[in-house]
Every structure is written in C-alpha cells, then in structure tokens.
Amino acid sequence: MAGIGFELRKILSEKRLFSILKAYGYSAAVSSGPWLISIISILIAGFIAKIYLKDQQIVTQFQVTITYLIAISLIFTSFFQLSFTRYIADRIFEKKINKILPNLLGAIGFNMVFGFFFIFPFALIFINSAGVLYSLLFTFSFTVLCGIWIANVVLSGLKNYKFIILSFFLSYFLILVLVFTFGKLGLNALLASFFAGHAMLFFLLAGLIIKKYPSDKLVEFDFLNGKMFRSLIFTGFFYNAAVWADKFIFWFHPQTSGHVLGFLRDSAIYDLPIFLAYLAIAPGMAVFLLRVETDFAQKYEEYYSAAREGATLAHIYKSGNEMIEAARTALIEIIRIQSIITIMLIIFSEPIFKMLDMPLLYLPLFYIDLVATQLQLFFMSLLAIMFYLDRKRSVFILTFFFLVLNVGLTFLSIELGPYFFGYGFALSLLIVSTAGMYLLNKDFERLHYETFMLQ
C-alpha cells in the first residue's frame, strides 16, 4: 500500500482545509470506489432488467448468480491474496522489480487455469438445470474474476488510481449498456453482459500492470518455490471463508433460505439487511485507509529506520511511542466516525427502508448487521496494523477463530429464532476484535524487546 500512502501524504502536506477533504475523498475513492461502483451498477442492472423481463425470477437468478460468483471466486483465490501480496512486497524490498510482472502473470494464470477446471464441473453438475450455455458463462465469469482478484494484489502499489477507478467505471458502464440492450433476451444475456464487462476490466488492469512493471520475462513461477509464507496462505483462506460463512449458512439452512436456480439458494430475510449494512462502512474504510497509510505508516517507517540505522536509545523510544500513539489514534478515529454513521443510519432507518420498499420487519436485523460490519471494519484495521508489525502467527490464530466462531454462533443464532439472526456474525467479530486488541497491546508492550532480540 506504499503507493497510496505516499500520494495521501503528498496531499496532506499542502496543509489546507481543502487538502484534508481531498485526502478523505481520495481515500474513499481508492478504498471503496471500485466496490461501490460494482455494487451500485449490479443493482442498476437488475433494475433495468426488471423493466424488460416479465419473469422477475430471472432478475433474482442473475443477482444471486453474481453473488455466488464473487463469493466463491474470493474464497478460491484467498490462498494467494495475502501470501502473494507478501511475496510481491519482499521482491520490492529486495529491489527485484523485474520479478513482479512474470510472477504476477504466473499467479494469475495459475489461479485462472485451476479455477476453470474447478468451477466448470461444479457448474455442469450443480446448476445443470440452467443449461450448458449458462454453465459456460458461469465458468468464464468465475475464471476472469479470479484473474481480477490476483491482479488486485499489486493495484494498491500503483499510483495511477484515476485510471483504476476509470477502468472500473467504464467496465460497469459497459455492463449497464449491454443489460439495457440485450437484457430482454433472458438470464444468459444478463450473465454474458456481466462477463463482457469484467473481461474488459481484466484486460485494462493487466495492460496497466504490464506498463508499470516491465520485465524481460513474461511468465515465471518463482512464487511456488517455497517463497510464500504458509501461515499467510491459510490466513487468507480463514478470513475470506469467515466473512462469507454466515451468508452461506443462511443461504442453505432450511429455515432461512429459498431455492433460486439449481444448487443456488438465497436468504431473503438475511441478504438485504447485511447488504445495506456493508454499504454503510464506506466512510469508515476511507478513514481506515487515510489514518493507517499516512500517520501510522509514517511513524512505523521512522521507528524501524531509527532502529536499523543506530539512532540513540532516546530517539528510538520516542519514535516507538509515536508509532503506538498513531495506531491508537487511527483505531479510535475509525470507531468514532463509523459509530456516528451507524447512529445516523439507525435514526433514519425507517424512512430509508420505506424509500427502498423494504419490510420494516427487517429493521432489528439491520441494526445488528450495522454493528457487525462496524466491528468487521475495526477487526480489519487491527489485522492491518498486525501485518505491519509482522505478527503473522497472531493474525493466523485470530482469523481461524473468526471462522470457527462465525460458523458455530451463526448456527446457534438460527436455532434460537429470528430475533437472534445476525448476532452470530456480530458476536464472533466482537470476540476476535477484543482478542486482537489484547494481542496488539501485548505486542506494543514488548515492541522494543522484540525489535532488537528477535531479529
């Protein structure tokens, strides 16, 4: 994330009120821009399709198909997301920039090829009622999403954020145009539009990466030669599986789900409130990116530079204390800003639900989902700081228990009845966030000792 950190610090160095607003806006665009563009575009695509299609079930099948594509592709590529990010970071630290492009293309190809052979039989066997063409489009969409998630590993290191945001905007605009033009032809046309837009996005991002990281080799698999940390391979999987665990349980539990298409099921009562709650954390994501990648990252560099370059003990202690204070300030500000957003949404939730034509019966679940997503944002921030401090073991344990707790407590919440829906997800995040704060506090108490004695 060094690229965005430098860019944000440059904006803040202008020391004007407008520069602060600009930095927050920039953080929001980078942290949530592609995510918001994609979610809003898919919603609009569904709305456009509803105008043309008499069978509204097809629109539901399209939106549920996309949700499954995103969830399964994220979990499938999760083994690489953190471990390959660390591999790239290590090559940058070693100044072996020529290693980045061939290994990135190797990782993309590896995931796309294995993804194709993993998902194609799955689609043929479990969603065969939709036909072979649907299975092929499902497979191609899944494969190209795998490529995009791996390419995403290096996007945060590029400084060309305007091009990245523009690529997402153009690709999803293409999806809207194709849905508007061909959506009336049915589910396969809708899915083909989704695939075409993401294929365009993949090639735009791949072109930018090839331009940014020139190399005399095209493809290399050096990352497979034991150079990726095993703990990070499983940490990535635990985190992504944990984030989606409660959704899959609600989709497949007989008390909370409904059949959509073939193997695919949804949960009408759970999906809408949790979806809205995730949209609400966009401001907190901006604060998270700005504070962690500017204040904390800068103090982190100063502390470890002082330790490496033999500064005086007093200066090292001062830098360490400033880094700890920057971490605490970042976490407190994330809680403060996101709490204000959560309270405002709770106050205005009834008018929002009426405007979206959503049953008010979902409000209690929406409230607990707002708390849960806020806790998830806080947990992500803790993990980010732990990654900076290279606490791989702590992150591995926390993400493992996040998965176990979310699965167990979500099942329990369903058994306890509708008034407890959502509490499993929220409580699992509260427990791992509390444990994360304890571990981080212990790490800070032993910071100087471990910096010098465990190297």
Tab-separated table of C-alpha atoms in Angstrom:
chain	number	residue	atom	x	y	z
A	1	MET	CA	0.000	0.000	0.000
A	2	ALA	CA	3.041	2.258	-0.128
A	3	GLY	CA	1.841	3.956	-3.317
A	4	ILE	CA	-1.388	5.276	-1.839
A	5	GLY	CA	0.417	6.217	1.383
A	6	PHE	CA	2.869	8.462	-0.471
A	7	GLU	CA	0.071	10.031	-2.503
A	8	LEU	CA	-2.058	10.783	0.579
A	9	ARG	CA	0.892	12.266	2.470
A	10	LYS	CA	1.624	14.487	-0.531
A	11	ILE	CA	-1.962	15.793	-0.489
A	12	LEU	CA	-1.937	16.382	3.274
A	13	SER	CA	1.401	18.217	3.066
A	14	GLU	CA	-0.414	21.085	1.302
A	15	LYS	CA	-1.758	21.998	4.809
A	16	ARG	CA	-5.048	23.474	3.599
A	17	LEU	CA	-8.596	22.665	4.694
A	18	PHE	CA	-9.394	21.605	1.145
A	19	SER	CA	-6.405	19.229	1.125
A	20	ILE	CA	-7.882	17.335	4.115
A	21	LEU	CA	-11.209	16.950	2.309
A	22	LYS	CA	-9.324	15.955	-0.836
A	23	ALA	CA	-7.349	13.302	1.086
A	24	TYR	CA	-10.531	11.821	2.601
A	25	GLY	CA	-12.195	11.863	-0.829
A	26	TYR	CA	-9.162	10.199	-2.383
A	27	SER	CA	-9.128	7.547	0.339
A	28	ALA	CA	-12.841	6.900	-0.157
A	29	ALA	CA	-12.360	6.552	-3.930
A	30	VAL	CA	-9.443	4.130	-3.571
A	31	SER	CA	-10.817	2.066	-0.663
A	32	SER	CA	-14.469	1.907	-1.710
A	33	GLY	CA	-14.715	3.344	-5.241
A	34	PRO	CA	-14.443	0.099	-7.265
A	35	TRP	CA	-16.521	-1.721	-4.663
A	36	LEU	CA	-19.312	0.895	-4.653
A	37	ILE	CA	-19.278	1.231	-8.450
A	38	SER	CA	-19.639	-2.531	-8.876
A	39	ILE	CA	-22.439	-2.943	-6.270
A	40	ILE	CA	-24.439	0.050	-7.467
A	41	SER	CA	-24.003	-0.958	-11.123
A	42	ILE	CA	-25.227	-4.504	-10.452
A	43	LEU	CA	-28.234	-3.049	-8.625
A	44	ILE	CA	-28.992	-0.723	-11.544
A	45	ALA	CA	-28.510	-3.620	-13.989
A	46	GLY	CA	-31.098	-5.599	-12.032
A	47	PHE	CA	-33.440	-2.617	-12.031
A	48	ILE	CA	-33.059	-2.199	-15.837
A	49	ALA	CA	-33.630	-5.918	-16.390
A	50	LYS	CA	-36.838	-5.761	-14.318
A	51	ILE	CA	-38.264	-3.261	-16.815
A	52	TYR	CA	-37.828	-5.656	-19.740
A	53	LEU	CA	-38.376	-9.048	-18.202
A	54	LYS	CA	-41.850	-10.263	-17.361
A	55	ASP	CA	-40.402	-13.091	-15.250
A	56	GLN	CA	-38.904	-11.289	-12.236
A	57	GLN	CA	-37.427	-14.589	-11.036
A	58	ILE	CA	-34.796	-14.238	-13.808
A	59	VAL	CA	-33.561	-10.980	-12.263
A	60	THR	CA	-33.259	-12.708	-8.890
A	61	GLN	CA	-31.392	-15.604	-10.541
A	62	PHE	CA	-28.996	-13.107	-12.166
A	63	GLN	CA	-28.240	-11.221	-8.938
A	64	VAL	CA	-27.877	-14.427	-6.904
A	65	THR	CA	-25.581	-15.884	-9.593
A	66	ILE	CA	-23.336	-12.818	-9.358
A	67	THR	CA	-23.255	-13.027	-5.550
A	68	TYR	CA	-22.142	-16.666	-5.713
A	69	LEU	CA	-19.547	-15.885	-8.404
A	70	ILE	CA	-17.998	-13.169	-6.243
A	71	ALA	CA	-18.134	-15.207	-3.015
A	72	ILE	CA	-16.709	-18.443	-4.448
A	73	SER	CA	-14.004	-16.708	-6.513
A	74	LEU	CA	-12.863	-14.671	-3.485
A	75	ILE	CA	-12.624	-17.805	-1.321
A	76	PHE	CA	-10.938	-19.784	-4.136
A	77	THR	CA	-8.213	-17.148	-4.647
A	78	SER	CA	-7.903	-16.417	-0.914
A	79	PHE	CA	-4.936	-18.809	-0.606
A	80	PHE	CA	-2.943	-16.372	-2.771
A	81	GLN	CA	-4.300	-12.969	-1.766
A	82	LEU	CA	-2.153	-12.405	1.346
A	83	SER	CA	0.720	-14.792	0.656
A	84	PHE	CA	1.310	-13.464	-2.865
A	85	THR	CA	0.984	-9.874	-1.620
A	86	ARG	CA	3.826	-10.620	0.825
A	87	TYR	CA	5.828	-12.270	-1.974
A	88	ILE	CA	5.493	-9.091	-4.082
A	89	ALA	CA	6.339	-6.866	-1.094
A	90	ASP	CA	9.502	-8.898	-0.440
A	91	ARG	CA	10.617	-8.567	-4.079
A	92	ILE	CA	10.047	-4.790	-3.905
A	93	PHE	CA	12.097	-4.625	-0.678
A	94	GLU	CA	14.897	-6.569	-2.439
A	95	LYS	CA	14.543	-4.165	-5.406
A	96	LYS	CA	13.906	-7.133	-7.741
A	97	ILE	CA	11.218	-5.266	-9.642
A	98	ASN	CA	11.774	-7.398	-12.756
A	99	LYS	CA	10.403	-10.391	-10.799
A	100	ILE	CA	6.988	-8.816	-10.247
A	101	LEU	CA	5.410	-8.985	-13.720
A	102	PRO	CA	6.328	-12.583	-14.695
A	103	ASN	CA	5.330	-13.954	-11.294
A	104	LEU	CA	2.134	-11.925	-11.219
A	105	LEU	CA	1.177	-13.265	-14.650
A	106	GLY	CA	2.176	-16.739	-13.440
A	107	ALA	CA	-0.074	-16.389	-10.362
A	108	ILE	CA	-2.944	-15.063	-12.466
A	109	GLY	CA	-2.575	-17.918	-14.963
A	110	PHE	CA	-2.253	-20.485	-12.168
A	111	ASN	CA	-5.468	-19.334	-10.488
A	112	MET	CA	-7.404	-18.902	-13.732
A	113	VAL	CA	-6.485	-22.353	-15.113
A	114	PHE	CA	-7.190	-24.174	-11.847
A	115	GLY	CA	-10.274	-22.031	-11.356
A	116	PHE	CA	-11.622	-23.071	-14.754
A	117	PHE	CA	-11.137	-26.787	-14.086
A	118	PHE	CA	-12.579	-26.416	-10.578
A	119	ILE	CA	-15.726	-24.493	-11.434
A	120	PHE	CA	-16.720	-25.961	-14.819
A	121	PRO	CA	-17.656	-29.433	-13.469
A	122	PHE	CA	-19.284	-27.702	-10.480
A	123	ALA	CA	-21.491	-25.617	-12.792
A	124	LEU	CA	-22.336	-28.585	-15.028
A	125	ILE	CA	-23.279	-30.824	-12.101
A	126	PHE	CA	-24.940	-28.455	-9.632
A	127	ILE	CA	-26.529	-25.837	-11.903
A	128	ASN	CA	-27.295	-28.080	-14.888
A	129	SER	CA	-30.959	-27.066	-14.950
A	130	ALA	CA	-29.915	-23.697	-16.434
A	131	GLY	CA	-28.293	-25.293	-19.497
A	132	VAL	CA	-24.801	-25.688	-20.919
A	133	LEU	CA	-24.525	-22.068	-22.123
A	134	TYR	CA	-25.248	-20.796	-18.599
A	135	SER	CA	-22.615	-23.202	-17.203
A	136	LEU	CA	-20.043	-21.886	-19.701
A	137	LEU	CA	-20.830	-18.241	-18.907
A	138	PHE	CA	-20.717	-19.026	-15.168
A	139	THR	CA	-17.309	-20.674	-15.666
A	140	PHE	CA	-15.844	-17.865	-17.797
A	141	SER	CA	-17.112	-15.199	-15.375
A	142	PHE	CA	-15.628	-17.082	-12.421
A	143	THR	CA	-12.296	-17.501	-14.232
A	144	VAL	CA	-11.961	-13.822	-15.131
A	145	LEU	CA	-12.930	-12.790	-11.560
A	146	CYS	CA	-10.096	-14.996	-10.246
A	147	GLY	CA	-7.709	-13.088	-12.524
A	148	ILE	CA	-9.013	-9.717	-11.289
A	149	TRP	CA	-8.656	-10.646	-7.575
A	150	ILE	CA	-4.996	-11.676	-8.115
A	151	ALA	CA	-4.251	-8.572	-10.230
A	152	ASN	CA	-5.736	-6.565	-7.361
A	153	VAL	CA	-2.708	-7.594	-5.262
A	154	VAL	CA	-0.485	-5.036	-6.999
A	155	LEU	CA	-3.083	-2.361	-7.817
A	156	SER	CA	-2.667	-0.668	-4.434
A	157	GLY	CA	1.039	-0.276	-5.207
A	158	LEU	CA	0.344	1.631	-8.415
A	159	LYS	CA	-0.098	5.376	-8.288
A	160	ASN	CA	-2.415	5.569	-11.293
A	161	TYR	CA	-5.605	5.488	-9.203
A	162	LYS	CA	-7.573	7.654	-11.622
A	163	PHE	CA	-7.026	5.060	-14.346
A	164	ILE	CA	-8.025	2.231	-11.988
A	165	ILE	CA	-11.248	3.968	-10.931
A	166	LEU	CA	-11.942	4.866	-14.581
A	167	SER	CA	-11.386	1.219	-15.595
A	168	PHE	CA	-13.982	0.059	-13.063
A	169	PHE	CA	-16.390	2.804	-14.138
A	170	LEU	CA	-16.060	2.013	-17.876
A	171	SER	CA	-16.362	-1.733	-17.344
A	172	TYR	CA	-19.515	-1.472	-15.262
A	173	PHE	CA	-20.918	1.147	-17.624
A	174	LEU	CA	-20.439	-1.445	-20.408
A	175	ILE	CA	-22.374	-3.975	-18.303
A	176	LEU	CA	-25.239	-1.480	-17.928
A	177	VAL	CA	-25.296	-0.737	-21.665
A	178	LEU	CA	-25.303	-4.447	-22.558
A	179	VAL	CA	-28.021	-5.207	-20.000
A	180	PHE	CA	-30.078	-2.318	-21.376
A	181	THR	CA	-29.574	-3.601	-24.969
A	182	PHE	CA	-29.740	-7.380	-24.556
A	183	GLY	CA	-31.244	-7.925	-21.082
A	184	LYS	CA	-34.674	-8.741	-22.506
A	185	LEU	CA	-33.165	-11.932	-24.030
A	186	GLY	CA	-33.025	-13.549	-20.595
A	187	LEU	CA	-30.639	-14.892	-17.965
A	188	ASN	CA	-27.837	-15.941	-20.333
A	189	ALA	CA	-27.784	-12.470	-21.919
A	190	LEU	CA	-27.551	-10.869	-18.468
A	191	LEU	CA	-24.719	-13.175	-17.455
A	192	ALA	CA	-22.920	-12.590	-20.794
A	193	SER	CA	-23.098	-8.825	-20.085
A	194	PHE	CA	-21.522	-9.395	-16.663
A	195	PHE	CA	-18.751	-11.496	-18.218
A	196	ALA	CA	-18.040	-8.963	-21.015
A	197	GLY	CA	-17.692	-6.074	-18.541
A	198	HIS	CA	-15.315	-7.996	-16.302
A	199	ALA	CA	-13.262	-9.273	-19.229
A	200	MET	CA	-12.793	-5.640	-20.268
A	201	LEU	CA	-11.825	-4.702	-16.697
A	202	PHE	CA	-9.322	-7.553	-16.517
A	203	PHE	CA	-7.548	-6.511	-19.738
A	204	LEU	CA	-7.490	-2.814	-18.758
A	205	LEU	CA	-5.883	-3.634	-15.392
A	206	ALA	CA	-3.483	-6.174	-16.957
A	207	GLY	CA	-2.367	-3.548	-19.504
A	208	LEU	CA	-1.664	-1.039	-16.733
A	209	ILE	CA	0.334	-3.592	-14.725
A	210	ILE	CA	2.412	-4.650	-17.772
A	211	LYS	CA	3.199	-0.986	-18.460
A	212	LYS	CA	4.125	-0.307	-14.818
A	213	TYR	CA	6.354	-3.356	-14.248
A	214	PRO	CA	8.416	-4.049	-17.388
A	215	SER	CA	10.373	-7.326	-17.462
A	216	ASP	CA	12.368	-9.427	-19.918
A	217	LYS	CA	10.295	-12.481	-18.905
A	218	LEU	CA	6.597	-12.937	-19.463
A	219	VAL	CA	5.710	-15.761	-17.068
A	220	GLU	CA	7.527	-17.231	-14.075
A	221	PHE	CA	6.517	-19.446	-11.129
A	222	ASP	CA	9.206	-18.426	-8.653
A	223	PHE	CA	6.469	-17.806	-6.045
A	224	LEU	CA	5.787	-21.557	-5.912
A	225	ASN	CA	9.359	-22.373	-4.821
A	226	GLY	CA	8.634	-22.136	-1.111
A	227	LYS	CA	8.727	-18.329	-1.119
A	228	MET	CA	5.195	-17.772	0.098
A	229	PHE	CA	4.509	-17.981	3.852
A	230	ARG	CA	2.273	-20.970	4.680
A	231	SER	CA	0.640	-19.108	7.561
A	232	LEU	CA	-0.432	-16.340	5.152
A	233	ILE	CA	-1.801	-18.916	2.676
A	234	PHE	CA	-4.197	-20.244	5.331
A	235	THR	CA	-4.810	-16.853	6.942
A	236	GLY	CA	-6.181	-15.571	3.634
A	237	PHE	CA	-8.470	-18.575	3.381
A	238	PHE	CA	-9.674	-18.364	7.002
A	239	TYR	CA	-10.516	-14.665	6.691
A	240	ASN	CA	-12.397	-14.906	3.390
A	241	ALA	CA	-14.218	-18.086	4.427
A	242	ALA	CA	-15.167	-16.461	7.743
A	243	VAL	CA	-16.541	-13.326	6.079
A	244	TRP	CA	-18.846	-15.443	3.872
A	245	ALA	CA	-19.592	-18.261	6.366
A	246	ASP	CA	-22.734	-16.720	7.889
A	247	LYS	CA	-24.106	-15.862	4.429
A	248	PHE	CA	-23.665	-19.449	3.156
A	249	ILE	CA	-25.254	-20.844	6.323
A	250	PHE	CA	-28.295	-18.596	5.920
A	251	TRP	CA	-28.454	-19.484	2.188
A	252	PHE	CA	-28.531	-23.221	2.861
A	253	HIS	CA	-30.303	-23.558	6.225
A	254	PRO	CA	-33.833	-24.876	5.545
A	255	GLN	CA	-35.397	-22.355	7.960
A	256	THR	CA	-33.873	-19.260	6.353
A	257	SER	CA	-33.347	-19.996	2.652
A	258	GLY	CA	-35.215	-20.397	-0.606
A	259	HIS	CA	-34.444	-22.145	-3.876
A	260	VAL	CA	-33.295	-19.911	-6.752
A	261	LEU	CA	-31.614	-21.947	-9.504
A	262	GLY	CA	-30.104	-25.440	-9.422
A	263	PHE	CA	-27.741	-25.542	-6.436
A	264	LEU	CA	-28.060	-21.808	-5.797
A	265	ARG	CA	-30.204	-20.611	-2.885
A	266	ASP	CA	-30.662	-17.233	-1.192
A	267	SER	CA	-31.977	-15.890	2.085
A	268	ALA	CA	-34.480	-13.089	1.535
A	269	ILE	CA	-34.568	-12.202	5.221
A	270	TYR	CA	-30.758	-12.035	5.687
A	271	ASP	CA	-29.388	-10.782	2.366
A	272	LEU	CA	-30.927	-7.295	2.079
A	273	PRO	CA	-30.096	-6.028	5.620
A	274	ILE	CA	-26.492	-7.284	5.513
A	275	PHE	CA	-26.024	-5.848	2.012
A	276	LEU	CA	-27.186	-2.378	3.154
A	277	ALA	CA	-25.037	-2.606	6.281
A	278	TYR	CA	-21.918	-3.242	4.168
A	279	LEU	CA	-22.622	-0.126	2.093
A	280	ALA	CA	-22.611	1.862	5.350
A	281	ILE	CA	-18.923	1.201	6.137
A	282	ALA	CA	-17.621	3.151	3.110
A	283	PRO	CA	-16.817	6.286	5.258
A	284	GLY	CA	-15.023	4.122	7.811
A	285	MET	CA	-13.000	2.470	5.037
A	286	ALA	CA	-11.818	5.927	3.923
A	287	VAL	CA	-10.738	6.830	7.481
A	288	PHE	CA	-9.040	3.439	7.853
A	289	LEU	CA	-7.001	3.895	4.665
A	290	LEU	CA	-6.073	7.507	5.409
A	291	ARG	CA	-5.005	7.010	9.025
A	292	VAL	CA	-3.217	3.673	8.654
A	293	GLU	CA	-1.434	4.512	5.390
A	294	THR	CA	-0.360	8.024	6.398
A	295	ASP	CA	0.089	8.637	10.142
A	296	PHE	CA	0.766	5.060	11.273
A	297	ALA	CA	2.816	4.026	8.206
A	298	GLN	CA	4.987	7.146	8.518
A	299	LYS	CA	5.661	6.571	12.241
A	300	TYR	CA	6.304	2.886	11.530
A	301	GLU	CA	8.985	3.795	8.955
A	302	GLU	CA	10.565	6.326	11.324
A	303	TYR	CA	10.756	3.825	14.198
A	304	TYR	CA	12.288	0.960	12.237
A	305	SER	CA	14.643	3.304	10.357
A	306	ALA	CA	15.868	4.609	13.713
A	307	ALA	CA	16.374	1.015	14.942
A	308	ARG	CA	18.202	-0.092	11.767
A	309	GLU	CA	20.404	2.979	11.438
A	310	GLY	CA	21.640	3.042	15.027
A	311	ALA	CA	19.867	6.121	16.367
A	312	THR	CA	20.151	6.976	20.064
A	313	LEU	CA	18.080	4.937	22.521
A	314	ALA	CA	16.050	8.024	23.467
A	315	HIS	CA	15.216	8.674	19.811
A	316	ILE	CA	14.228	5.028	19.231
A	317	TYR	CA	11.949	5.081	22.317
A	318	LYS	CA	10.397	8.373	21.185
A	319	SER	CA	9.747	7.016	17.663
A	320	GLY	CA	8.275	3.810	19.072
A	321	ASN	CA	5.901	5.691	21.365
A	322	GLU	CA	4.798	7.908	18.472
A	323	MET	CA	4.087	4.807	16.337
A	324	ILE	CA	1.983	3.251	19.116
A	325	GLU	CA	0.114	6.522	19.596
A	326	ALA	CA	-0.540	6.745	15.832
A	327	ALA	CA	-2.016	3.221	15.880
A	328	ARG	CA	-4.280	4.032	18.835
A	329	THR	CA	-5.423	7.300	17.254
A	330	ALA	CA	-6.232	5.529	13.972
A	331	LEU	CA	-8.312	2.843	15.720
A	332	ILE	CA	-10.168	5.390	17.887
A	333	GLU	CA	-10.948	7.612	14.890
A	334	ILE	CA	-12.267	4.645	12.887
A	335	ILE	CA	-14.600	3.735	15.780
A	336	ARG	CA	-15.688	7.346	16.265
A	337	ILE	CA	-16.513	8.093	12.606
A	338	GLN	CA	-18.200	4.766	11.925
A	339	SER	CA	-20.222	4.997	15.179
A	340	ILE	CA	-21.610	8.371	14.068
A	341	ILE	CA	-22.583	6.841	10.692
A	342	THR	CA	-24.184	3.842	12.430
A	343	ILE	CA	-26.216	6.020	14.826
A	344	MET	CA	-27.389	8.256	11.956
A	345	LEU	CA	-28.495	5.227	9.948
A	346	ILE	CA	-30.365	3.774	12.927
A	347	ILE	CA	-32.165	7.094	13.435
A	348	PHE	CA	-33.168	7.369	9.766
A	349	SER	CA	-33.579	3.642	9.097
A	350	GLU	CA	-37.375	3.662	8.825
A	351	PRO	CA	-37.525	6.351	6.071
A	352	ILE	CA	-34.670	4.574	4.240
A	353	PHE	CA	-36.471	1.230	4.344
A	354	LYS	CA	-39.745	2.815	3.205
A	355	MET	CA	-37.945	4.557	0.341
A	356	LEU	CA	-36.372	1.233	-0.747
A	357	ASP	CA	-39.717	-0.540	-0.318
A	358	MET	CA	-38.198	-2.938	2.230
A	359	PRO	CA	-40.283	-4.505	5.045
A	360	LEU	CA	-39.796	-2.780	8.419
A	361	LEU	CA	-39.721	-6.279	9.880
A	362	TYR	CA	-36.046	-6.426	8.817
A	363	LEU	CA	-35.041	-3.416	10.968
A	364	PRO	CA	-33.833	-5.337	14.080
A	365	LEU	CA	-31.594	-7.475	11.849
A	366	PHE	CA	-30.352	-4.354	10.039
A	367	TYR	CA	-29.348	-2.753	13.367
A	368	ILE	CA	-27.260	-5.738	14.464
A	369	ASP	CA	-25.757	-6.014	10.958
A	370	LEU	CA	-24.675	-2.355	11.189
A	371	VAL	CA	-22.866	-3.160	14.434
A	372	ALA	CA	-21.366	-6.322	12.913
A	373	THR	CA	-19.977	-4.573	9.817
A	374	GLN	CA	-18.554	-1.816	12.028
A	375	LEU	CA	-16.813	-4.491	14.087
A	376	GLN	CA	-15.534	-6.099	10.882
A	377	LEU	CA	-14.028	-2.774	9.826
A	378	PHE	CA	-12.341	-2.454	13.238
A	379	PHE	CA	-11.088	-6.053	13.022
A	380	MET	CA	-9.647	-5.378	9.538
A	381	SER	CA	-7.833	-2.332	10.946
A	382	LEU	CA	-6.326	-4.400	13.772
A	383	LEU	CA	-5.153	-7.027	11.272
A	384	ALA	CA	-3.604	-4.342	9.039
A	385	ILE	CA	-1.546	-2.979	11.961
A	386	MET	CA	-0.531	-6.522	12.947
A	387	PHE	CA	0.614	-7.184	9.374
A	388	TYR	CA	2.770	-4.050	9.568
A	389	LEU	CA	4.334	-5.447	12.757
A	390	ASP	CA	4.765	-8.851	11.025
A	391	ARG	CA	2.595	-10.669	13.615
A	392	LYS	CA	1.647	-13.462	11.201
A	393	ARG	CA	1.009	-16.002	13.975
A	394	SER	CA	-1.420	-13.741	15.825
A	395	VAL	CA	-3.340	-12.961	12.618
A	396	PHE	CA	-3.440	-16.677	11.740
A	397	ILE	CA	-4.975	-17.546	15.137
A	398	LEU	CA	-7.467	-14.654	15.066
A	399	THR	CA	-8.754	-15.409	11.555
A	400	PHE	CA	-9.014	-19.137	12.360
A	401	PHE	CA	-11.176	-18.419	15.424
A	402	PHE	CA	-13.195	-15.864	13.431
A	403	LEU	CA	-14.142	-18.679	11.029
A	404	VAL	CA	-14.888	-21.215	13.782
A	405	LEU	CA	-16.897	-18.737	15.875
A	406	ASN	CA	-18.876	-17.356	12.933
A	407	VAL	CA	-19.892	-20.859	11.824
A	408	GLY	CA	-20.800	-22.046	15.334
A	409	LEU	CA	-22.549	-18.887	16.545
A	410	THR	CA	-24.474	-18.388	13.288
A	411	PHE	CA	-25.902	-21.911	13.542
A	412	LEU	CA	-26.784	-21.205	17.184
A	413	SER	CA	-28.463	-17.879	16.311
A	414	ILE	CA	-30.677	-19.615	13.739
A	415	GLU	CA	-31.682	-22.264	16.270
A	416	LEU	CA	-32.576	-19.543	18.820
A	417	GLY	CA	-35.004	-17.918	16.399
A	418	PRO	CA	-35.443	-14.830	14.154
A	419	TYR	CA	-34.781	-12.302	16.934
A	420	PHE	CA	-31.209	-13.641	17.172
A	421	PHE	CA	-30.422	-13.585	13.435
A	422	GLY	CA	-27.193	-11.656	12.805
A	423	TYR	CA	-25.965	-11.969	16.394
A	424	GLY	CA	-23.700	-14.898	15.480
A	425	PHE	CA	-21.755	-12.802	12.965
A	426	ALA	CA	-21.611	-9.780	15.290
A	427	LEU	CA	-20.619	-11.740	18.390
A	428	SER	CA	-17.852	-13.641	16.559
A	429	LEU	CA	-16.375	-10.306	15.414
A	430	LEU	CA	-16.693	-8.807	18.910
A	431	ILE	CA	-14.767	-11.755	20.411
A	432	VAL	CA	-11.921	-11.772	17.857
A	433	SER	CA	-11.686	-7.953	17.906
A	434	THR	CA	-11.360	-7.983	21.706
A	435	ALA	CA	-8.743	-10.731	21.475
A	436	GLY	CA	-6.986	-8.760	18.728
A	437	MET	CA	-6.808	-5.630	20.911
A	438	TYR	CA	-5.332	-7.698	23.745
A	439	LEU	CA	-2.680	-9.257	21.483
A	440	LEU	CA	-1.826	-5.924	19.873
A	441	ASN	CA	-1.471	-4.301	23.281
A	442	LYS	CA	0.909	-7.094	24.361
A	443	ASP	CA	2.866	-6.617	21.116
A	444	PHE	CA	3.268	-2.907	21.814
A	445	GLU	CA	4.408	-3.612	25.397
A	446	ARG	CA	7.174	-5.880	24.037
A	447	LEU	CA	7.906	-3.747	20.960
A	448	HIS	CA	11.463	-2.661	21.763
A	449	TYR	CA	12.482	-6.070	23.147
A	450	GLU	CA	11.218	-7.975	20.101
A	451	THR	CA	12.616	-5.408	17.662
A	452	PHE	CA	16.142	-5.979	18.928
A	453	MET	CA	16.154	-9.504	20.384
A	454	LEU	CA	14.121	-11.489	17.846
A	455	GLN	CA	15.768	-10.279	14.650
